[in-house]
CSV table of C-alpha atoms in Angstrom, one decimal:
chain,number,residue,atom,x,y,z
A,134,MET,CA,39.0,-1.9,14.2
A,135,GLU,CA,40.5,1.2,13.6
A,136,PRO,CA,38.2,4.1,13.7
A,137,GLN,CA,37.5,6.3,10.9
A,138,ALA,CA,39.7,9.6,12.4
A,139,THR,CA,40.3,12.9,10.2
A,140,PRO,CA,44.0,13.5,9.8
A,141,SER,CA,45.9,16.5,9.7
A,142,ILE,CA,46.3,17.3,6.2
A,143,ASP,CA,48.5,19.6,3.8
A,144,VAL,CA,47.2,19.9,0.2
A,145,PRO,CA,47.6,22.3,-2.4
A,146,ALA,CA,44.3,24.7,-3.4
A,147,PRO,CA,42.1,23.0,-5.6
A,148,ARG,CA,42.3,24.1,-9.1
A,149,GLY,CA,39.3,24.0,-11.9
A,150,PRO,CA,36.2,26.3,-11.7
A,151,ALA,CA,35.6,28.9,-9.4
A,152,LEU,CA,34.1,27.8,-6.0
A,153,HIS,CA,30.6,28.6,-4.9
A,154,TRP,CA,30.7,31.3,-2.2
A,155,SER,CA,29.8,28.9,0.6
A,156,GLU,CA,32.7,26.9,-0.6
A,157,ARG,CA,35.0,29.6,-0.2
A,158,PRO,CA,38.0,29.7,2.7
A,159,HIS,CA,37.1,33.1,4.3
A,160,ALA,CA,33.1,31.6,4.2
A,161,VAL,CA,34.2,28.4,6.2
A,162,ALA,CA,36.4,30.5,8.4
A,163,LEU,CA,33.6,32.9,9.2
A,164,ALA,CA,30.8,30.1,9.3
A,165,GLY,CA,33.1,28.0,11.8
A,166,MET,CA,33.4,31.7,14.0
A,167,LEU,CA,29.5,32.1,14.3
A,168,ALA,CA,29.0,28.8,15.2
A,169,LEU,CA,31.5,28.6,18.1
A,170,ALA,CA,29.9,32.1,19.2
A,171,VAL,CA,26.9,30.5,19.2
A,172,ALA,CA,27.9,27.0,21.0
A,173,MET,CA,30.7,28.9,23.2
A,174,GLY,CA,29.6,32.5,23.6
A,175,VAL,CA,26.0,31.5,24.3
A,176,GLY,CA,25.7,27.8,25.4
A,177,ARG,CA,28.9,27.9,27.6
A,178,PHE,CA,29.2,31.3,28.9
A,179,ALA,CA,26.2,33.3,28.6
A,180,PHE,CA,25.5,32.2,32.2
A,181,THR,CA,28.3,34.2,33.4
A,182,PRO,CA,26.8,38.0,32.4
A,183,LEU,CA,23.5,36.7,33.2
A,184,LEU,CA,24.5,35.2,37.0
A,185,PRO,CA,24.6,38.7,38.6
A,186,MET,CA,21.2,39.3,36.9
A,187,MET,CA,19.9,36.2,38.3
A,188,LEU,CA,21.3,36.7,41.8
A,189,HIS,CA,19.4,40.6,41.5
A,190,ASP,CA,16.3,38.7,40.8
A,191,GLY,CA,16.6,36.5,43.8
A,192,VAL,CA,16.0,33.2,41.5
A,193,LEU,CA,19.3,31.6,42.8
A,194,THR,CA,21.9,32.0,45.1
A,195,LEU,CA,25.6,32.2,44.7
A,196,THR,CA,26.2,28.9,45.7
A,197,GLU,CA,23.2,27.4,43.5
A,198,GLY,CA,24.9,29.6,40.9
A,199,SER,CA,28.0,27.5,41.2
A,200,TRP,CA,26.3,24.3,40.7
A,201,LEU,CA,24.6,25.4,37.5
A,202,ALA,CA,27.9,26.3,36.2
A,203,THR,CA,29.2,22.9,37.2
A,204,ALA,CA,26.0,21.2,35.4
A,205,ASN,CA,27.3,22.8,32.3
A,206,TYR,CA,30.7,21.8,32.5
A,207,VAL,CA,30.0,18.2,33.4
A,208,GLY,CA,27.8,18.0,30.2
A,209,TYR,CA,30.9,19.6,28.2
A,210,LEU,CA,32.7,16.8,29.4
A,211,LEU,CA,30.5,14.1,28.8
A,212,GLY,CA,29.8,15.6,25.5
A,213,ALA,CA,33.6,15.2,24.6
A,214,LEU,CA,33.5,11.9,25.9
A,215,ALA,CA,30.8,10.8,23.1
A,216,CYS,CA,32.8,12.6,20.7
A,217,MET,CA,36.2,10.7,21.4
A,218,ALA,CA,34.1,7.2,21.7
A,219,LEU,CA,31.6,7.9,18.8
A,220,PRO,CA,34.2,6.8,15.8
A,221,TRP,CA,35.2,3.7,17.8
A,222,VAL,CA,31.7,2.2,19.0
A,223,ALA,CA,29.6,3.5,16.3
A,224,PRO,CA,31.6,3.6,12.9
A,225,GLY,CA,28.8,3.3,11.2
A,226,PHE,CA,26.5,6.1,12.5
A,227,TYR,CA,29.7,8.3,12.8
A,228,ALA,CA,30.1,7.4,8.7
A,229,ARG,CA,26.4,8.9,8.4
A,230,TRP,CA,26.3,11.6,11.1
A,231,HIS,CA,29.6,13.2,9.9
A,232,PRO,CA,31.2,16.3,11.8
A,233,ALA,CA,28.8,18.8,9.7
A,234,ARG,CA,25.7,16.9,10.9
A,235,LEU,CA,26.5,16.8,14.6
A,236,ALA,CA,27.8,20.3,14.6
A,237,ARG,CA,24.2,21.4,13.5
A,238,ALA,CA,22.5,19.2,15.4
A,239,GLY,CA,24.4,20.7,18.4
A,240,LEU,CA,23.4,24.2,17.3
A,241,VAL,CA,19.8,23.3,17.2
A,242,ALA,CA,20.3,22.2,20.6
A,243,THR,CA,22.0,25.2,21.9
A,244,VAL,CA,19.1,27.7,20.5
A,245,LEU,CA,16.7,25.4,22.2
A,246,LEU,CA,18.4,25.1,25.5
A,247,THR,CA,19.2,28.5,25.9
A,248,LEU,CA,15.5,29.6,25.1
A,249,ALA,CA,14.2,27.1,27.5
A,250,MET,CA,16.4,28.8,30.5
A,251,ALA,CA,13.6,31.7,30.3
A,252,LEU,CA,11.1,29.5,31.9
A,253,PRO,CA,10.6,29.9,35.6
A,254,VAL,CA,11.0,26.4,36.0
A,255,ALA,CA,14.3,26.4,38.5
A,256,ALA,CA,14.2,22.6,39.0
A,257,ALA,CA,14.7,22.2,35.4
A,258,TRP,CA,17.9,24.6,35.1
A,259,PRO,CA,20.4,21.8,36.1
A,260,ALA,CA,19.4,19.5,33.6
A,261,LEU,CA,19.1,22.5,30.7
A,262,ARG,CA,22.8,23.7,31.5
A,263,PHE,CA,23.9,20.1,31.7
A,264,ALA,CA,22.8,19.5,28.0
A,265,ALA,CA,23.8,22.6,26.9
A,266,GLY,CA,27.0,21.9,28.2
A,267,ALA,CA,27.0,18.7,25.9
A,268,ALA,CA,26.0,20.5,22.8
A,269,SER,CA,28.6,23.1,23.3
A,270,ALA,CA,31.2,20.4,23.2
A,271,PHE,CA,29.8,18.8,20.1
A,272,VAL,CA,29.4,22.1,18.1
A,273,LEU,CA,33.2,23.2,19.3
A,274,LEU,CA,34.7,19.8,18.0
A,275,ASN,CA,32.9,18.8,15.3
A,276,VAL,CA,33.1,22.6,13.6
A,277,ALA,CA,36.8,22.7,14.6
A,278,ALA,CA,37.5,19.3,12.8
A,279,TRP,CA,35.1,20.1,9.7
A,280,CYS,CA,36.6,23.8,9.3
A,281,MET,CA,40.4,22.8,9.7
A,282,VAL,CA,40.2,19.8,7.5
A,283,ARG,CA,38.1,21.9,4.6
A,284,LEU,CA,40.7,25.0,5.3
A,285,ALA,CA,43.3,22.6,4.4
A,286,VAL,CA,41.6,21.4,1.7
A,287,LEU,CA,41.3,24.6,0.1
A,288,GLY,CA,44.8,25.2,0.8
A,289,ARG,CA,44.5,27.7,3.7
A,290,PRO,CA,45.1,26.1,6.9
A,291,ALA,CA,46.4,28.8,8.6
A,292,MET,CA,42.8,30.8,8.6
A,293,GLY,CA,41.6,27.5,11.0
A,294,GLY,CA,42.8,30.0,14.1
A,295,LEU,CA,40.3,32.5,12.8
A,296,ILE,CA,37.5,30.1,14.1
A,297,PHE,CA,38.2,30.5,17.4
A,298,CYS,CA,37.7,34.0,17.5
A,299,GLY,CA,34.0,32.8,17.6
A,300,PRO,CA,33.9,32.5,21.5
A,301,GLY,CA,35.1,36.1,22.0
A,302,VAL,CA,32.8,37.6,19.5
A,303,GLY,CA,30.2,35.6,21.3
A,304,ILE,CA,31.1,36.6,24.8
A,305,VAL,CA,31.4,40.5,23.4
A,306,LEU,CA,27.8,40.5,22.0
A,307,THR,CA,26.3,38.7,25.1
A,308,GLY,CA,28.1,40.9,27.7
A,309,LEU,CA,27.6,44.1,25.8
A,310,ALA,CA,23.8,42.6,25.9
A,311,ALA,CA,23.7,41.9,29.4
A,312,SER,CA,25.3,45.3,30.3
A,313,ALA,CA,22.7,47.1,28.5
A,314,MET,CA,20.0,45.0,30.1
A,315,VAL,CA,21.1,45.6,33.5
A,316,ALA,CA,21.2,49.3,32.7
A,317,ALA,CA,17.6,48.9,31.6
A,318,GLN,CA,16.7,47.0,34.7
A,319,TRP,CA,15.5,43.7,32.9
A,320,ARG,CA,15.2,40.6,34.4
A,321,ALA,CA,17.3,37.6,33.6
A,322,ALA,CA,14.5,35.7,31.9
A,323,SER,CA,14.4,38.3,29.5
A,324,GLY,CA,18.1,37.8,28.9
A,325,TRP,CA,17.9,34.0,28.3
A,326,VAL,CA,15.3,34.8,25.5
A,327,VAL,CA,17.6,37.6,23.9
A,328,PHE,CA,20.4,35.4,23.5
A,329,GLY,CA,18.3,32.7,22.1
A,330,VAL,CA,17.1,34.9,19.5
A,331,LEU,CA,20.9,36.1,18.9
A,332,SER,CA,21.9,32.6,18.5
A,333,VAL,CA,19.6,31.9,15.6
A,334,LEU,CA,20.6,35.1,13.9
A,335,LEU,CA,24.2,34.0,14.2
A,336,CYS,CA,23.3,30.6,12.9
A,337,VAL,CA,22.2,32.3,9.5
A,338,GLY,CA,25.6,32.6,8.6
A,339,VAL,CA,26.3,28.9,9.3
A,340,TRP,CA,23.8,26.9,7.7
A,341,PRO,CA,24.9,27.3,4.1
A,342,VAL,CA,28.4,26.9,4.7
A,343,VAL,CA,29.0,23.6,7.0
A,344,ARG,CA,27.3,21.3,5.5
A,345,GLY,CA,28.5,17.6,3.7
A,346,ARG,CA,32.0,16.3,4.1
A,347,ALA,CA,35.0,18.4,4.7
A,348,VAL,CA,37.0,16.5,2.1
A,349,LYS,CA,35.0,16.8,-1.3
A,350,ALA,CA,35.7,14.1,-3.8
A,351,ASP,CA,36.8,16.4,-6.1
A,352,ALA,CA,39.0,18.2,-3.9
A,353,GLY,CA,41.8,17.5,-6.3
A,354,ALA,CA,44.1,15.7,-4.0
A,355,GLN,CA,44.3,13.3,-1.4
A,356,PRO,CA,45.3,14.2,2.0
A,357,ARG,CA,48.1,12.9,3.7
A,358,ALA,CA,49.1,12.9,7.2
A,359,VAL,CA,51.8,15.2,8.6
A,360,ALA,CA,54.7,13.0,9.9
A,361,GLN,CA,55.3,13.1,13.6
A,362,GLY,CA,59.2,14.3,14.8
A,363,GLY,CA,61.2,12.6,17.4
A,364,ASN,CA,59.7,11.0,20.1
A,365,ALA,CA,56.7,13.3,20.3
A,366,GLY,CA,54.2,10.6,19.5
A,367,THR,CA,55.2,8.4,22.4
A,368,LEU,CA,52.3,7.2,24.8
A,369,ALA,CA,54.2,9.4,27.4
A,370,ALA,CA,54.0,12.5,25.7
A,371,ARG,CA,50.6,12.0,24.6
A,372,GLY,CA,49.5,11.8,28.2
A,373,VAL,CA,51.6,14.8,29.5
A,374,HIS,CA,49.6,16.7,26.8
A,375,ALA,CA,46.3,15.6,28.0
A,376,VAL,CA,47.2,16.5,31.8
A,377,ALA,CA,48.8,19.7,30.8
A,378,TYR,CA,45.9,20.7,28.7
A,379,GLY,CA,43.3,19.7,31.6
A,380,LEU,CA,45.0,22.1,33.8
A,381,ALA,CA,44.2,25.0,31.5
A,382,GLY,CA,40.6,24.0,32.5
A,383,LEU,CA,40.8,24.5,35.7
A,384,GLY,CA,43.1,27.6,35.4
A,385,TYR,CA,40.8,29.9,33.2
A,386,ILE,CA,37.4,28.8,34.9
A,387,VAL,CA,37.2,31.0,38.1
A,388,THR,CA,37.4,34.0,36.0
A,389,ALA,CA,35.2,32.9,33.6
A,390,THR,CA,32.6,31.9,35.4
A,391,PHE,CA,32.6,34.8,38.2
A,392,LEU,CA,34.2,37.6,36.8
A,393,PRO,CA,31.4,39.9,37.2
A,394,VAL,CA,30.6,38.8,40.6
A,395,ILE,CA,34.2,39.0,41.7
A,396,ALA,CA,34.6,42.6,40.3
A,397,ARG,CA,31.2,43.8,41.9
A,398,ALA,CA,32.6,42.5,45.3
A,399,ALA,CA,35.8,44.3,44.9
A,400,LEU,CA,34.6,47.6,43.5
A,401,PRO,CA,32.3,50.4,45.4
A,402,SER,CA,28.7,49.7,45.2
A,403,GLY,CA,27.2,51.4,42.0
A,404,SER,CA,30.3,51.1,40.0
A,405,PRO,CA,29.6,50.8,36.2
A,406,TRP,CA,32.6,48.8,35.4
A,407,PRO,CA,31.7,45.1,36.6
A,408,ASP,CA,29.3,44.5,33.6
A,409,LEU,CA,32.2,45.8,31.2
A,410,PHE,CA,35.2,43.5,32.3
A,411,TRP,CA,33.2,40.2,30.6
A,412,PRO,CA,33.3,41.7,26.9
A,413,MET,CA,36.8,43.1,27.4
A,414,PHE,CA,37.5,39.2,28.5
A,415,GLY,CA,35.6,38.3,25.2
A,416,ALA,CA,37.3,41.0,23.0
A,417,GLY,CA,40.8,39.6,24.4
A,418,VAL,CA,39.5,36.1,23.3
A,419,ALA,CA,39.0,37.5,19.7
A,420,VAL,CA,42.0,39.2,19.3
A,421,GLY,CA,44.2,36.2,20.7
A,422,ALA,CA,42.5,34.2,18.6
A,423,ALA,CA,43.4,35.9,15.3
A,424,LEU,CA,47.0,36.7,16.3
A,425,SER,CA,47.2,32.7,16.9
A,426,THR,CA,47.0,32.3,13.1
A,427,ARG,CA,50.0,34.4,12.6
A,428,ALA,CA,52.5,31.7,14.3
A,429,PRO,CA,54.4,29.7,11.7
A,430,SER,CA,53.6,26.2,11.3
A,431,ALA,CA,57.0,24.9,12.1
A,432,TRP,CA,57.3,26.4,15.7
A,433,ASP,CA,56.6,23.6,18.5
A,434,ARG,CA,53.4,24.2,19.9
A,435,ARG,CA,53.8,23.4,23.5
A,436,TRP,CA,56.3,26.5,23.6
A,437,LEU,CA,53.5,28.7,22.3
A,438,LEU,CA,51.1,26.8,25.0
A,439,LEU,CA,53.8,27.4,27.8
A,440,ALA,CA,53.7,31.3,26.8
A,441,ALA,CA,49.9,31.1,26.6
A,442,TYR,CA,49.7,29.7,30.4
A,443,ALA,CA,52.2,32.0,31.6
A,444,LEU,CA,50.2,35.1,30.0
A,445,GLN,CA,47.0,34.1,31.6
A,446,ALA,CA,48.4,33.0,34.7
A,447,LEU,CA,49.8,36.7,34.8
A,448,GLY,CA,46.3,38.2,34.2
A,449,ILE,CA,44.8,36.3,37.2
A,450,VAL,CA,47.5,37.6,39.5
A,451,LEU,CA,47.2,41.0,38.1
A,452,GLY,CA,43.6,41.1,39.2
A,453,LEU,CA,44.3,39.6,42.8
A,454,VAL,CA,47.1,42.3,43.5
A,455,TRP,CA,45.4,45.3,41.6
A,456,PRO,CA,41.7,45.3,42.3
A,457,THR,CA,40.7,48.5,40.6
A,458,PRO,CA,38.8,49.1,37.5
A,459,ALA,CA,42.4,49.4,35.3
A,460,GLY,CA,43.7,46.5,37.2
A,461,PHE,CA,40.2,44.1,36.5
A,462,ALA,CA,40.3,45.8,32.7
A,463,LEU,CA,44.0,44.3,31.9
A,464,SER,CA,43.6,41.4,33.9
A,465,SER,CA,40.5,40.6,32.0
A,466,ALA,CA,42.3,41.2,28.6
A,467,LEU,CA,45.5,39.4,29.6
A,468,VAL,CA,43.1,36.1,30.9
A,469,GLY,CA,41.3,36.2,27.5
A,470,LEU,CA,43.9,36.7,24.9
A,471,PRO,CA,45.3,33.3,25.3
A,472,PHE,CA,41.8,31.5,25.9
A,473,THR,CA,41.0,30.1,22.6
A,474,ALA,CA,44.8,30.3,21.4
A,475,ILE,CA,45.2,27.5,24.0
A,476,THR,CA,42.2,25.5,22.5
A,477,PHE,CA,43.7,25.8,19.1
A,478,TYR,CA,47.2,25.0,19.9
A,479,GLY,CA,46.1,22.4,22.1
A,480,LEU,CA,44.0,20.7,19.4
A,481,GLN,CA,46.9,21.0,16.7
A,482,GLU,CA,49.4,19.3,19.1
A,483,ALA,CA,46.8,16.4,19.6
A,484,ARG,CA,46.7,16.1,15.7
A,485,ARG,CA,50.4,16.1,15.7
A,486,LEU,CA,51.0,13.7,18.4
A,487,TRP,CA,48.4,11.2,17.1
A,488,PRO,CA,47.4,11.7,13.3
A,489,GLN,CA,45.8,8.4,12.9
A,490,SER,CA,43.4,8.9,15.7
A,491,ALA,CA,43.1,12.7,15.6
A,492,ASP,CA,39.5,13.2,16.1
A,493,SER,CA,39.3,10.7,19.1
A,494,PHE,CA,42.7,12.0,20.7
A,495,ALA,CA,41.3,15.7,20.4
A,496,SER,CA,38.0,14.8,21.9
A,497,LEU,CA,40.0,12.7,25.0
A,498,VAL,CA,42.1,15.8,25.8
A,499,THR,CA,38.9,18.1,25.5
A,500,ALA,CA,37.4,15.8,28.1
A,501,VAL,CA,40.4,16.3,30.5
A,502,TYR,CA,40.2,19.8,29.9
A,503,GLY,CA,36.3,19.5,31.1
A,504,LEU,CA,37.4,17.6,34.2
A,505,GLY,CA,39.5,20.7,35.1
A,506,GLN,CA,36.6,22.9,34.4
A,507,ILE,CA,34.3,21.0,36.5
A,508,ALA,CA,36.8,21.5,39.5
A,509,GLY,CA,36.6,25.1,39.4
A,510,PRO,CA,33.1,26.4,40.7
A,511,PRO,CA,32.5,23.6,43.1
A,512,LEU,CA,36.0,24.6,44.4
A,513,VAL,CA,34.9,28.5,45.0
A,514,ALA,CA,31.4,27.2,46.6
A,515,TRP,CA,33.5,25.3,49.3
A,516,LEU,CA,36.0,28.1,49.8
A,517,LEU,CA,33.0,30.8,49.9
A,518,ALA,CA,31.4,28.7,52.4
A,519,HIS,CA,34.7,28.8,54.7
A,520,ALA,CA,35.6,32.4,54.2
A,521,ASP,CA,34.2,35.7,53.1
A,522,ALA,CA,33.7,36.4,49.5
A,523,GLY,CA,36.7,38.3,49.1
A,524,GLN,CA,39.2,35.8,50.5
A,525,GLY,CA,37.1,32.8,48.9
A,526,PHE,CA,37.3,34.0,45.6
A,527,ALA,CA,41.1,35.4,46.2
A,528,ARG,CA,42.0,31.7,47.2
A,529,GLY,CA,40.3,30.8,44.1
A,530,LEU,CA,42.3,32.6,41.7
A,531,ALA,CA,45.4,31.9,43.2
A,532,LEU,CA,44.9,28.2,42.8
A,533,ALA,CA,43.8,28.8,39.2
A,534,ALA,CA,47.2,30.6,38.6
A,535,GLY,CA,48.9,27.7,40.3
A,536,ALA,CA,47.3,25.5,38.0
A,537,LEU,CA,48.3,27.4,34.8
A,538,VAL,CA,52.3,27.5,36.2
A,539,ALA,CA,52.1,23.7,36.6
A,540,GLY,CA,50.8,23.2,33.2
A,541,ALA,CA,53.2,25.6,31.8
A,542,ALA,CA,56.1,23.8,33.4
A,543,MET,CA,54.8,20.3,32.1
A,544,TYR,CA,54.9,21.9,28.2
A,545,GLY,CA,58.3,22.7,29.2
A,546,TRP,CA,59.2,19.7,30.2
A,547,SER,CA,57.7,17.8,27.2
A,548,ALA,CA,59.4,20.2,24.8
A,549,TRP,CA,62.9,19.4,26.2
A,550,ARG,CA,62.2,15.5,26.6
A,551,TRP,CA,61.0,15.0,23.2
A,552,PRO,CA,62.1,17.7,20.8
A,553,GLN,CA,60.3,18.3,17.6
A,554,ARG,CA,62.4,17.6,14.8
A,555,ALA,CA,61.9,19.9,11.6
């Protein structure tokens, strides 16, 4: 039985009575942004600025921190796989628990799991981070599906990229908050509580908007699938996209997990800069996501992905060859700029390649991306066990940059092998 999937759609804006504020395009984009700020900025990446605080408190070691990060990424992988399978194995359940409901459930879980990390029960932390990873995948995939379809129904599909500013907004907020807490000598447990309360406040802007089905019965037009061009819909093209997209997971994850720790190891003791590089990364994420909305819809997303991978690889290399405050600042911005733009373009490409099963294929490529993330922290932990901190991180970053170069080459080959017709 063919699963119920949300197709890519292209419909005119509905006419008739003025829309309620919660149904307007800007409200939809803002709600999606705030939801991803919670799911990604807190559920996924709050651990990055809090890791130095947890190390300072003596509640874990760097190796244990690597495994906690891995638990979160394994949860993200399994959450993405569950989203992929749900329309196929439980179509009746999926019909009732549509993307808006699943996203709201994921947000509630993220808040509770973040607050629970403040409990002094270290044995439970891996399970909590695992569950938070699964919840973040549910929110990302379902909010993206709901908002992108809803914006298309409202005649504003280009605004879909704005929701991917959310991770950057969340990273900036948590990074600046963590920097202030470090300056005030707060303990990491207090940081988890602050981030949990911040998540509740952000969800206030999500709840009135993300509800019901994305395609309303009175939308005024029936959605239609976007036609595929050339041979881009072949099984081989889908496989290339999945693998190349997965390499981006490995490419960014070393920086996204260890940036403050790497900066502390490279810069003089007492430098005020290490806690600021993570918010700089987040600012780059938000700006890059906003810029991604300016790309014309006719442009082949594979060439945009190639450029984004190259920029991120350049940022990683810059941090290796120029380990100074200026070098780390520019590196953080360059790695952050294409981060969620890659997600936006990757999901767009997934929907173009397989519009009949758009939700499931988007979840599949996200799961492959999750595999790349999982490989990063254990790899760094192994390198650290066989070298000093400087050498271990340098080798991990070099491998990450290599993965991005390989992914860029795959997209270039795919665009050459299966050109997209207008």
